[in-house]
Protein backbone atom coordinates (compact mmCIF):
# COMPACT_ATOMS: atom_id res chain seq x y z
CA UNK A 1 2.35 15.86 2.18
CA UNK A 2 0.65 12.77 3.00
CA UNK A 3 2.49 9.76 2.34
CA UNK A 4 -0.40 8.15 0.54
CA UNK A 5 0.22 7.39 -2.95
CA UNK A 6 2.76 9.96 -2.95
CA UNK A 7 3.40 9.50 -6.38
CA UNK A 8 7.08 9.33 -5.64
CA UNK A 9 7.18 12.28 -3.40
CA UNK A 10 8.69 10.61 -0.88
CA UNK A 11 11.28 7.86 -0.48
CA UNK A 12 11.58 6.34 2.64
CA UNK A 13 15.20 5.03 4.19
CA UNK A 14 15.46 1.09 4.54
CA UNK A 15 18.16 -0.58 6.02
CA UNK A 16 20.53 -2.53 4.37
CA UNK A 17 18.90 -5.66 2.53
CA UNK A 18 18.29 -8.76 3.66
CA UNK A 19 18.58 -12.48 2.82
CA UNK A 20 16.66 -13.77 -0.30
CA UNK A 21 12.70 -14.95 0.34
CA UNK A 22 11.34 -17.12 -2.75
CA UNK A 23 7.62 -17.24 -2.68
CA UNK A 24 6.22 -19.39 -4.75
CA UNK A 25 2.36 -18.27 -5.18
CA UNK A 26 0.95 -22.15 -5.67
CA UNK A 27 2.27 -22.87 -2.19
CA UNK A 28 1.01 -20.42 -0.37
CA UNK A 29 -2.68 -20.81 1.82
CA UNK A 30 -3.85 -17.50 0.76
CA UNK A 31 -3.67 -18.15 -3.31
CA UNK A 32 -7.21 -18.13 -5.04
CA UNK A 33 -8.05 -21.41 -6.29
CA UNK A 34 -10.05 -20.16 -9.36
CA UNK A 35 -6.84 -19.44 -11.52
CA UNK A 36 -8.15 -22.32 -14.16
CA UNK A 37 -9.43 -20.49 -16.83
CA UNK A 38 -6.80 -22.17 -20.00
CA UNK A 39 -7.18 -20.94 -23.62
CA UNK A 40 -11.35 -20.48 -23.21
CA UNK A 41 -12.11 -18.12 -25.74
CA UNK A 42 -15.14 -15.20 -25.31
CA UNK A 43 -15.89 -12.29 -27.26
CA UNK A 44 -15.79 -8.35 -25.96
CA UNK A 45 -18.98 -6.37 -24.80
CA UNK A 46 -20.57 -5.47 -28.00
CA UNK A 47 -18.85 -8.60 -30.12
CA UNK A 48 -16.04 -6.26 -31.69
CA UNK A 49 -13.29 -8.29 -30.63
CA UNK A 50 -12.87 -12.14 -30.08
CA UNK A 51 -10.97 -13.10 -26.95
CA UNK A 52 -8.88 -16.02 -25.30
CA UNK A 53 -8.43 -15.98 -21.46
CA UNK A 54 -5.72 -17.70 -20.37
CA UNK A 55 -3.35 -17.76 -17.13
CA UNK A 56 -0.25 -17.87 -17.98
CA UNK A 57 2.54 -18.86 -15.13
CA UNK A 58 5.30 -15.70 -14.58
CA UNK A 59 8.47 -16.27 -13.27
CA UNK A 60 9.69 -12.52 -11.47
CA UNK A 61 12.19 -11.45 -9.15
CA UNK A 62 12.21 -8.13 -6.91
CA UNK A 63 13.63 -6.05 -4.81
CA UNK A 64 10.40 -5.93 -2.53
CA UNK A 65 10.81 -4.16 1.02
CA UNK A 66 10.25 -6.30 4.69
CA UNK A 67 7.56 -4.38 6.05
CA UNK A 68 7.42 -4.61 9.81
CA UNK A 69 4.26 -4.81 10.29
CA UNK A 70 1.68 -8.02 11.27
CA UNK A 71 -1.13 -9.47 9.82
CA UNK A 72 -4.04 -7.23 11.37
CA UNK A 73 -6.31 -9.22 13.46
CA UNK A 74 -9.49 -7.15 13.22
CA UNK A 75 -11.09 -4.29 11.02
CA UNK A 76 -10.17 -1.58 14.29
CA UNK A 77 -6.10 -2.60 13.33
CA UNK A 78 -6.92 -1.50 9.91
CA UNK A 79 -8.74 1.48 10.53
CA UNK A 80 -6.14 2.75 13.09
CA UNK A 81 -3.59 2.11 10.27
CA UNK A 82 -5.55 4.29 7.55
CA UNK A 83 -5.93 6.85 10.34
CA UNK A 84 -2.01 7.27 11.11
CA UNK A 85 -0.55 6.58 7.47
CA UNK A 86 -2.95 9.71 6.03
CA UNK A 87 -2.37 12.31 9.14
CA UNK A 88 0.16 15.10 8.08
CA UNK A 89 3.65 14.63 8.91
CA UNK A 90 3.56 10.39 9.26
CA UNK A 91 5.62 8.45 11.45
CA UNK A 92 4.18 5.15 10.65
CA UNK A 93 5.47 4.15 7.20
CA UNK A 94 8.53 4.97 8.51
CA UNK A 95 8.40 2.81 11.72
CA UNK A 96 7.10 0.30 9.12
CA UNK A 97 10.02 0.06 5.99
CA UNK A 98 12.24 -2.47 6.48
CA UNK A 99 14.93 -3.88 4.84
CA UNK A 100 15.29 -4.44 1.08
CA UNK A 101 14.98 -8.24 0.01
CA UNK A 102 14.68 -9.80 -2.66
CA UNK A 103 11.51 -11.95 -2.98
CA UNK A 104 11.41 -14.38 -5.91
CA UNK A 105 8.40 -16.77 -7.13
CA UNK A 106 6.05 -18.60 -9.38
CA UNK A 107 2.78 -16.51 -9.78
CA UNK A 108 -0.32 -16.89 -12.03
CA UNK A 109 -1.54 -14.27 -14.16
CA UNK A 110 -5.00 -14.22 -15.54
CA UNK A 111 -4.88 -12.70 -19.12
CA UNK A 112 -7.24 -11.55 -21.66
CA UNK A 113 -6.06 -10.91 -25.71
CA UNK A 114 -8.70 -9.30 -28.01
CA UNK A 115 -8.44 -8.44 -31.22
CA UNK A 116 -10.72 -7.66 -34.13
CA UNK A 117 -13.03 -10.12 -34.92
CA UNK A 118 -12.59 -10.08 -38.56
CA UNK A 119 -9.37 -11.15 -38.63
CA UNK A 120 -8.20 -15.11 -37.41
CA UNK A 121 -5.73 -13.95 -35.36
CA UNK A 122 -4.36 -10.84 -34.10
CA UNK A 123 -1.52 -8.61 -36.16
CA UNK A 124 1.84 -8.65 -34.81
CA UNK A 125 2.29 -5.02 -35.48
CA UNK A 126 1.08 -4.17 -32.01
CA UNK A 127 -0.60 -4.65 -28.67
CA UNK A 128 -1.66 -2.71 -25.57
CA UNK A 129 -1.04 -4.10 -22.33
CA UNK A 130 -3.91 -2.76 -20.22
CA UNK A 131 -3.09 -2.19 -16.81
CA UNK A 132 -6.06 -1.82 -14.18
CA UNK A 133 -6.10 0.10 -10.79
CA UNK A 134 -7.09 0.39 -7.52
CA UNK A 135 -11.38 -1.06 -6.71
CA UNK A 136 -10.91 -3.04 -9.82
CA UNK A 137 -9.32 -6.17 -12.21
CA UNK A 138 -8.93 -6.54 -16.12
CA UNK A 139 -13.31 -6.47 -15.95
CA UNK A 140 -12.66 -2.87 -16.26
CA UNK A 141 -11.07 -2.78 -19.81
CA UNK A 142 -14.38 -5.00 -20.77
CA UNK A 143 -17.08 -3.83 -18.48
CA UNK A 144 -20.93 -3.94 -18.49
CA UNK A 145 -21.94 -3.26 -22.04
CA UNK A 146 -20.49 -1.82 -25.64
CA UNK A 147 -20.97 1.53 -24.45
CA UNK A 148 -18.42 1.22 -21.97
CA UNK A 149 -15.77 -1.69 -22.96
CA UNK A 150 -12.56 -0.27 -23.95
CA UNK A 151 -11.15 -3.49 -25.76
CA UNK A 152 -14.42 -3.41 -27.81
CA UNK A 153 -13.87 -0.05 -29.30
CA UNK A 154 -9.78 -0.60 -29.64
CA UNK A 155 -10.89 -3.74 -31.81
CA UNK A 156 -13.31 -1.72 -33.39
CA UNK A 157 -10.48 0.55 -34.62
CA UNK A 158 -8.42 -2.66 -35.47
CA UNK A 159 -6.21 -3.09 -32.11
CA UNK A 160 -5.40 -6.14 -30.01
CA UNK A 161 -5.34 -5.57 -26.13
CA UNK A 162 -4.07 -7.97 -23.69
CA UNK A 163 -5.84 -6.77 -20.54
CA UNK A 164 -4.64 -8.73 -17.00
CA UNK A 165 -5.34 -8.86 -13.19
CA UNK A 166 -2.52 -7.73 -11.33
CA UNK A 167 -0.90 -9.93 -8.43
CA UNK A 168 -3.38 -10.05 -5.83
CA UNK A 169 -6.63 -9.27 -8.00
CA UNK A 170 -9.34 -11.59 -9.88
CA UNK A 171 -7.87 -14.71 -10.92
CA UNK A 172 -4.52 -13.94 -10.45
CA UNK A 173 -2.49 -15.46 -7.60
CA UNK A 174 -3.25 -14.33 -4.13
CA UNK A 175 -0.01 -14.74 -2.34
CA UNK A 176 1.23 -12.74 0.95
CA UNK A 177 -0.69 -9.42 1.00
CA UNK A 178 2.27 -7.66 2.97
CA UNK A 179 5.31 -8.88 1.92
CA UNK A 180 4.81 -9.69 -1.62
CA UNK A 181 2.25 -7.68 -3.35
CA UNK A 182 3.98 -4.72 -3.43
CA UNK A 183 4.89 -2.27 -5.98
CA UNK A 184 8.19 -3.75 -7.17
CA UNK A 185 7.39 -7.02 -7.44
CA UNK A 186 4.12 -5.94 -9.71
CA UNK A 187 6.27 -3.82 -11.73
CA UNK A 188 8.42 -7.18 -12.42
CA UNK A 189 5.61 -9.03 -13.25
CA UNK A 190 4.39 -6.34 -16.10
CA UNK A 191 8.09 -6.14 -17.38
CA UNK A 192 7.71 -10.03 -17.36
CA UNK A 193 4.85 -9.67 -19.17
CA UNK A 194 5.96 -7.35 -21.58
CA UNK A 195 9.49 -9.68 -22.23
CA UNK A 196 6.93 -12.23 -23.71
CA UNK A 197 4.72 -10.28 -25.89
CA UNK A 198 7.81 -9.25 -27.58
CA UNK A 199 9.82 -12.32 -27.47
CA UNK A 200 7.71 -15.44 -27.52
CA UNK A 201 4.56 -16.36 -28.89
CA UNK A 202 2.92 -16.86 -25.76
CA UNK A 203 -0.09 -15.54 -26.93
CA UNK A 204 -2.17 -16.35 -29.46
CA UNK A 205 0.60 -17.86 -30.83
CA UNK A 206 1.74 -14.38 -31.84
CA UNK A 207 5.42 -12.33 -31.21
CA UNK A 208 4.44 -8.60 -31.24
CA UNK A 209 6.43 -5.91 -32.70
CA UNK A 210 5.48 -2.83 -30.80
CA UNK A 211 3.87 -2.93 -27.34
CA UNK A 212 2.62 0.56 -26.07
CA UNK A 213 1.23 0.50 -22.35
CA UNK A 214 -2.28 1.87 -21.30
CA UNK A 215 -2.91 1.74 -17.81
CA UNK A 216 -5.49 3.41 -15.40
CA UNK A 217 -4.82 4.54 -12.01
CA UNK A 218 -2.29 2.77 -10.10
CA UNK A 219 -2.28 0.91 -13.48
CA UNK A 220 -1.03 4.74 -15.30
CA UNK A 221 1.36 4.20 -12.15
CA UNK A 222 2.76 0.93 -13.16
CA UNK A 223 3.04 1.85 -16.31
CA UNK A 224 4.64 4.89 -15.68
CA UNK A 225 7.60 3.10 -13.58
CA UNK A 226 7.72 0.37 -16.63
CA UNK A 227 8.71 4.13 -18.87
CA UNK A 228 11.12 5.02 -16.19
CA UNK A 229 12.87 1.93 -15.05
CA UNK A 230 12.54 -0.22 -18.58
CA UNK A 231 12.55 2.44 -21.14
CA UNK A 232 13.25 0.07 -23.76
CA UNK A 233 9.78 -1.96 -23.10
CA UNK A 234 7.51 0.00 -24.29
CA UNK A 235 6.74 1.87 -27.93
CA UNK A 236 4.37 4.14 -26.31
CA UNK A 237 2.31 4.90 -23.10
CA UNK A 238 -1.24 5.83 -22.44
CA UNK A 239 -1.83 7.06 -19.08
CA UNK A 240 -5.48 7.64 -17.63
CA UNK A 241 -6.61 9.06 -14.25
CA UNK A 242 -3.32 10.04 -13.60
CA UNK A 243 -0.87 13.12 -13.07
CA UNK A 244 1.47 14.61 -11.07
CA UNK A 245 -0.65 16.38 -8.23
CA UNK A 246 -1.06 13.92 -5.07
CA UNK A 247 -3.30 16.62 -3.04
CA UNK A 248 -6.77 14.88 -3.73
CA UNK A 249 -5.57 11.20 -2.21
CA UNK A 250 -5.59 11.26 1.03
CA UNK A 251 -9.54 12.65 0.21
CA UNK A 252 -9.45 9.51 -2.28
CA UNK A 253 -8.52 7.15 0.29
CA UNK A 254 -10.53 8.44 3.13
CA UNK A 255 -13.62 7.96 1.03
CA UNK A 256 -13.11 4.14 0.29
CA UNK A 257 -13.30 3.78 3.68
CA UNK A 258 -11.16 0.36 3.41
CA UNK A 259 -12.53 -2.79 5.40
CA UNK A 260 -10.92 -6.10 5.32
CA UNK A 261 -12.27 -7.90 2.13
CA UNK A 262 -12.97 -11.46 3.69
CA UNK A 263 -15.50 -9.91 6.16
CA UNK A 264 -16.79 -6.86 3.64
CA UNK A 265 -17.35 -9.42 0.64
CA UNK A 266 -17.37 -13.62 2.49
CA UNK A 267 -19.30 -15.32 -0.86
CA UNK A 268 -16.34 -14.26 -2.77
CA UNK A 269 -13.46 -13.77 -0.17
CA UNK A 270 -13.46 -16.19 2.38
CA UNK A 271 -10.14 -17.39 1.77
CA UNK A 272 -7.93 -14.13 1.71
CA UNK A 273 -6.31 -12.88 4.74
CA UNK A 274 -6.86 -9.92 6.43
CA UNK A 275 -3.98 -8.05 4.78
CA UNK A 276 -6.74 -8.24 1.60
CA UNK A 277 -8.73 -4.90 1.82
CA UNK A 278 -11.64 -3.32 -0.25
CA UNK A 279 -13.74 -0.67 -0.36
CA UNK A 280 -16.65 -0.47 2.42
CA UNK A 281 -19.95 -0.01 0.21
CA UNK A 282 -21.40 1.47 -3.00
CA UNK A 283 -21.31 5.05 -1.79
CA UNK A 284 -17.42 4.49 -1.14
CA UNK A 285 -17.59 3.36 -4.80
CA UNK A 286 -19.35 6.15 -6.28
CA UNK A 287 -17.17 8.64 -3.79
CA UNK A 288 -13.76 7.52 -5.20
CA UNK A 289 -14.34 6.64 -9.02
CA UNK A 290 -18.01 8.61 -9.92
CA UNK A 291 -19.20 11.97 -10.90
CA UNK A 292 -22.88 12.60 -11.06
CA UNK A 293 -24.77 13.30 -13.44
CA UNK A 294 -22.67 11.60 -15.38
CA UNK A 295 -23.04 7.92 -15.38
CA UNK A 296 -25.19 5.48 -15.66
CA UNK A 297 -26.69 3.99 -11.25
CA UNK A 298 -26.63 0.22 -13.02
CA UNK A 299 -22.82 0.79 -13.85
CA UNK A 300 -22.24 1.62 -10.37
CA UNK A 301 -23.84 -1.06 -8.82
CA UNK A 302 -22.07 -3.29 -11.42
CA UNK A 303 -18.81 -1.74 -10.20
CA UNK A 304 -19.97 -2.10 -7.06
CA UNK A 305 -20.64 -6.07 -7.69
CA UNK A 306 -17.52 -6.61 -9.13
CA UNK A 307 -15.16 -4.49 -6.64
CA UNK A 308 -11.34 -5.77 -6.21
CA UNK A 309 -8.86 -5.80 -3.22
CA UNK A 310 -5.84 -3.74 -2.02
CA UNK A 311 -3.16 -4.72 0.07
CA UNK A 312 -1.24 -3.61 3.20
CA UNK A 313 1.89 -3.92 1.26
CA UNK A 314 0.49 -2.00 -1.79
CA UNK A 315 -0.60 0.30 0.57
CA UNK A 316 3.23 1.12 2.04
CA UNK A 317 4.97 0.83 -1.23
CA UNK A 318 2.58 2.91 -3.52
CA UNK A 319 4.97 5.61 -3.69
CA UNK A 320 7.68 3.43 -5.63
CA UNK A 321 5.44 3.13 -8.62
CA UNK A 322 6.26 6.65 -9.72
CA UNK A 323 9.12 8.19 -11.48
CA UNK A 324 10.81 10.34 -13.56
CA UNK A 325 10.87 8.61 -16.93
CA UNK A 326 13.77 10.63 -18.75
CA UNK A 327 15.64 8.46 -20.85
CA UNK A 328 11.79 7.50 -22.62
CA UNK A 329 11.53 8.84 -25.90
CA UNK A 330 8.39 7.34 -27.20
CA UNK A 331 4.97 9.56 -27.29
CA UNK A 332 2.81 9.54 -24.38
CA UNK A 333 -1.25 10.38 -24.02
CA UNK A 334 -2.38 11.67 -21.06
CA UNK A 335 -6.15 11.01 -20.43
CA UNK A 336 -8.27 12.24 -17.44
CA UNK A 337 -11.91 12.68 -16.66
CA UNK A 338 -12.32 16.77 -15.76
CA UNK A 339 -13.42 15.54 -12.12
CA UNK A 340 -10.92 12.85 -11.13
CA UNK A 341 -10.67 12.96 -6.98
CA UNK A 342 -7.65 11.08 -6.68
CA UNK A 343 -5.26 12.95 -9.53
CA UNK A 344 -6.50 16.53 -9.28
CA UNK A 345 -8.74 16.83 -6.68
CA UNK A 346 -11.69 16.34 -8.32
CA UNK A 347 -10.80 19.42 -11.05
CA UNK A 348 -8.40 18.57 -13.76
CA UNK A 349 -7.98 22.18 -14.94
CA UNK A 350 -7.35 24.59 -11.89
CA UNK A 351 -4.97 25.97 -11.71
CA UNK A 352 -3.83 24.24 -14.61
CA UNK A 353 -4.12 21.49 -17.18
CA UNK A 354 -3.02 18.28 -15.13
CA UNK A 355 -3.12 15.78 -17.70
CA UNK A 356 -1.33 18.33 -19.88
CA UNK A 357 1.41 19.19 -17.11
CA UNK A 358 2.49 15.62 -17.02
CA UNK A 359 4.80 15.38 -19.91
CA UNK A 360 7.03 18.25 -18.56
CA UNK A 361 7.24 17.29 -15.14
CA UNK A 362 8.11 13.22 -15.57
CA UNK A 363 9.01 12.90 -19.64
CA UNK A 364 10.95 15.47 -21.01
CA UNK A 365 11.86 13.38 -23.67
CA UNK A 366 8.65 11.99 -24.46
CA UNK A 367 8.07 12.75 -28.22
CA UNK A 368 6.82 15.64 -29.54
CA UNK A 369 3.96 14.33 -30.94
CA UNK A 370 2.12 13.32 -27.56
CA UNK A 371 -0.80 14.62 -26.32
CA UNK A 372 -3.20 15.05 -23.30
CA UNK A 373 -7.44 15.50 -23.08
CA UNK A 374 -9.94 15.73 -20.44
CA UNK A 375 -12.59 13.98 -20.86
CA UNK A 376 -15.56 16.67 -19.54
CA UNK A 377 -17.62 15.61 -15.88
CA UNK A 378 -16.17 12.49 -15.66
CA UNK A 379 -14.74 11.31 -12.62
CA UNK A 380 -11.80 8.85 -11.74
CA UNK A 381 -13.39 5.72 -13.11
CA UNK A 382 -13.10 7.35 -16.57
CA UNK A 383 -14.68 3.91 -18.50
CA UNK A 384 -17.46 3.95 -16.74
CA UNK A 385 -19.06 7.20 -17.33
CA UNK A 386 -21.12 8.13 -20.51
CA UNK A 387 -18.07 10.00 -21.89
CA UNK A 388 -15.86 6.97 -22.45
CA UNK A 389 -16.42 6.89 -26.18
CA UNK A 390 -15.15 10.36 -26.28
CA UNK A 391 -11.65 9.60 -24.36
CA UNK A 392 -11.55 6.20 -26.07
CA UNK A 393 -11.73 7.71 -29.83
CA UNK A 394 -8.97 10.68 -28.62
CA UNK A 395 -6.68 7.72 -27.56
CA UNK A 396 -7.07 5.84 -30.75
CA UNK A 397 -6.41 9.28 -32.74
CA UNK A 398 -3.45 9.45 -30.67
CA UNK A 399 -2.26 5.42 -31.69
CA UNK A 400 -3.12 6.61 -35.12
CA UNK A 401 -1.11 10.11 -35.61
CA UNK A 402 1.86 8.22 -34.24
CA UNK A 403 2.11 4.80 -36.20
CA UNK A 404 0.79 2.59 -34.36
């Protein structure tokens, strides 16, 4: 198997663990310096749902791993390092994992809460936390028109949605893209996250009830490893582009084609490192996350416009993300366009029903009452194809039939 998003396939020995590294994010050269956006309030795509962006300030602690491996001085390092980590039978994540450590910091978050514009604030019954993947940042909950924002139709149907960019992305902090954006410490920050939607009224001046996770991606990812290693945070969990088969992403990753972000994109990267990667061009774009016919060229070359970064160390820790969730006993949706590359390979039904298959194989406590749909001849990027409305109104049925 290729140790590429292994989707917890494969655990690789560290030594013991280090000393203690604190980090803190406003310190570091490589933070963004467009983190400013305080309380400014929008609306969604379509004017369903009125907004308030704000960066809030987490405080997280994790178990992150010392990868042994430098700062790559040119785009050959990189490629040479996609080359080796996706051949069969790796040695080089291997030769790479180092020692546990904690690493502890400060870190910006850029946030967005929508809820239905009819109402002056949001309920405190419940909230989504919308997590965003791989290419992309919280843009992608919200993106290009009605048609295709998913916090426009959730506050259509009466939901608030607190959509954010993970460590690393948008206008989020930006700190080391080796050894601290990796998969631990962005699970932290989401349990973080989570912690205050409950228990403070961080936002909106609102304490939430019930918090049910939606992610897409690596974002189904993180919140998968929130269900398995915080079963107590969440109410529910709705993962898209996601299952359990890992055979299409080594294809996935091959097709991105990753270059080093300051050099691919230098109007809006210039002061990232080269540990910051992207995706090379619009037809890496439309290989990983489209399916044709079915979208719309101007969403792609929005998508396209608006591409995010990946890291080194997101790239060596992607397999911690996933895990068995067993002691979860809320419902769970499982949503996937029918041609996601990544998740199954570009065909979510041969041999089987991969959304359907994931509830079995990671949540076999998972209420009865969960569900699973394919959304037909969409691709990865599930949002941004015409069928969006379809998976968006299954998702809400799903909210609906189980209380939320």
């Amino acid at each position: 198997m290729h140790p590429v998003l292994a989707l917890g396939a494969i655990h690789l020995a560290a030594a013991a663990p280090g000393p203690p590294i604190r980090l803190d994010s406003r310190n570091t050269n490589t933070t963004i310096t467009n983190t400013t956006i305080t309380n400014t309030t929008t609306t969604t795509h379509g004017g369903a749902g009125q907004c308030i962006e704000k960066v809030v300030e987490i405080q997280a602690s994790a178990m992150n791993t010392m990868l042994k491996y430098d700062l790559p001085s040119n785009q050959s390092t990189v490629t040479e390092t996609i080359v080796e980590f996706l051949q069969v039978n790796a040695t080089l994540p291997s030769k790479v994992m180092g020692p546990k450590r904690n690493v502890s910091g400060n870190y910006s978050i850029s946030t967005k809460l929508c809820w239905p514009a009819s109402l002056q604030s949001p309920s405190n019954s419940s909230i989504q936390l919308l997590t965003h993947g791989v290419g992309f940042d919280k843009s992608y909950w919200d993106f290009y028109s009605a048609t295709y924002s998913y916090q426009d139709a959730a506050a259509k149907a009466g939901y608030a949605t607190l959509s954010y960019d993970r460590l690393g992305i948008g206008s989020s902090a930006h700190p080391d893209p080796i050894q601290v954006v990796q998969a631990p410490m962005e699970i932290e920050i989401a349990h973080q996250i989570i912690q205050q939607l409950r228990n403070t009224k961080t936002f909106a001046n609102t304490q939430f009830e019930k918090v049910i996770g939606v992610g897409h991606s690596l974002g189904s990812e993180l919140t998968n490893a929130i269900t398995a290693q915080h079963p107590q945070d969440l109410d529910g969990a709705v993962l898209t582009g996601f299952s359990v088969d890992s055979a299409g992403q080594a294809d996935f990753f091959s097709g991105l084609d990753l270059v080093i972000a300051r050099e691919n994109q230098p109007f809006r990267f210039s002061n990232l490192t080269n540990g910051y990667l992207i995706a090379d061009s619009i037809v890496s774009n439309q290989f990983g996350f489209f399916r044709a016919p079915n979208f719309d060229p101007l969403v792609l070359a929005a998508a396209e416009a608006t591409k995010q970064t990946f890291t080194i160390g997101e790239l060596f820790t992607n397999s911690m993300f996933m895990g068995k969730a067993g002691n979860f006993g809320g419902p769970i949706d499982v949503v996937d366009g029918e041609n996601d590359l990544p998740f199954c390979r570009s065909n979510c039904l041969v041999p089987e029903n991969k959304a359907a298959a994931v509830k079995g194989a990671l949540y076999p406590n998972a209420r009865n009452s969960s569900s699973s749909f394919v959304a037909k001849g969409a691709g990865h990027g599930l949002n941004l194809h015409y069928v969006a409305g379809d998976a968006y109104r299954q998702i809400f049925n799903f909210l609906n039939q189980n209380g939320f």
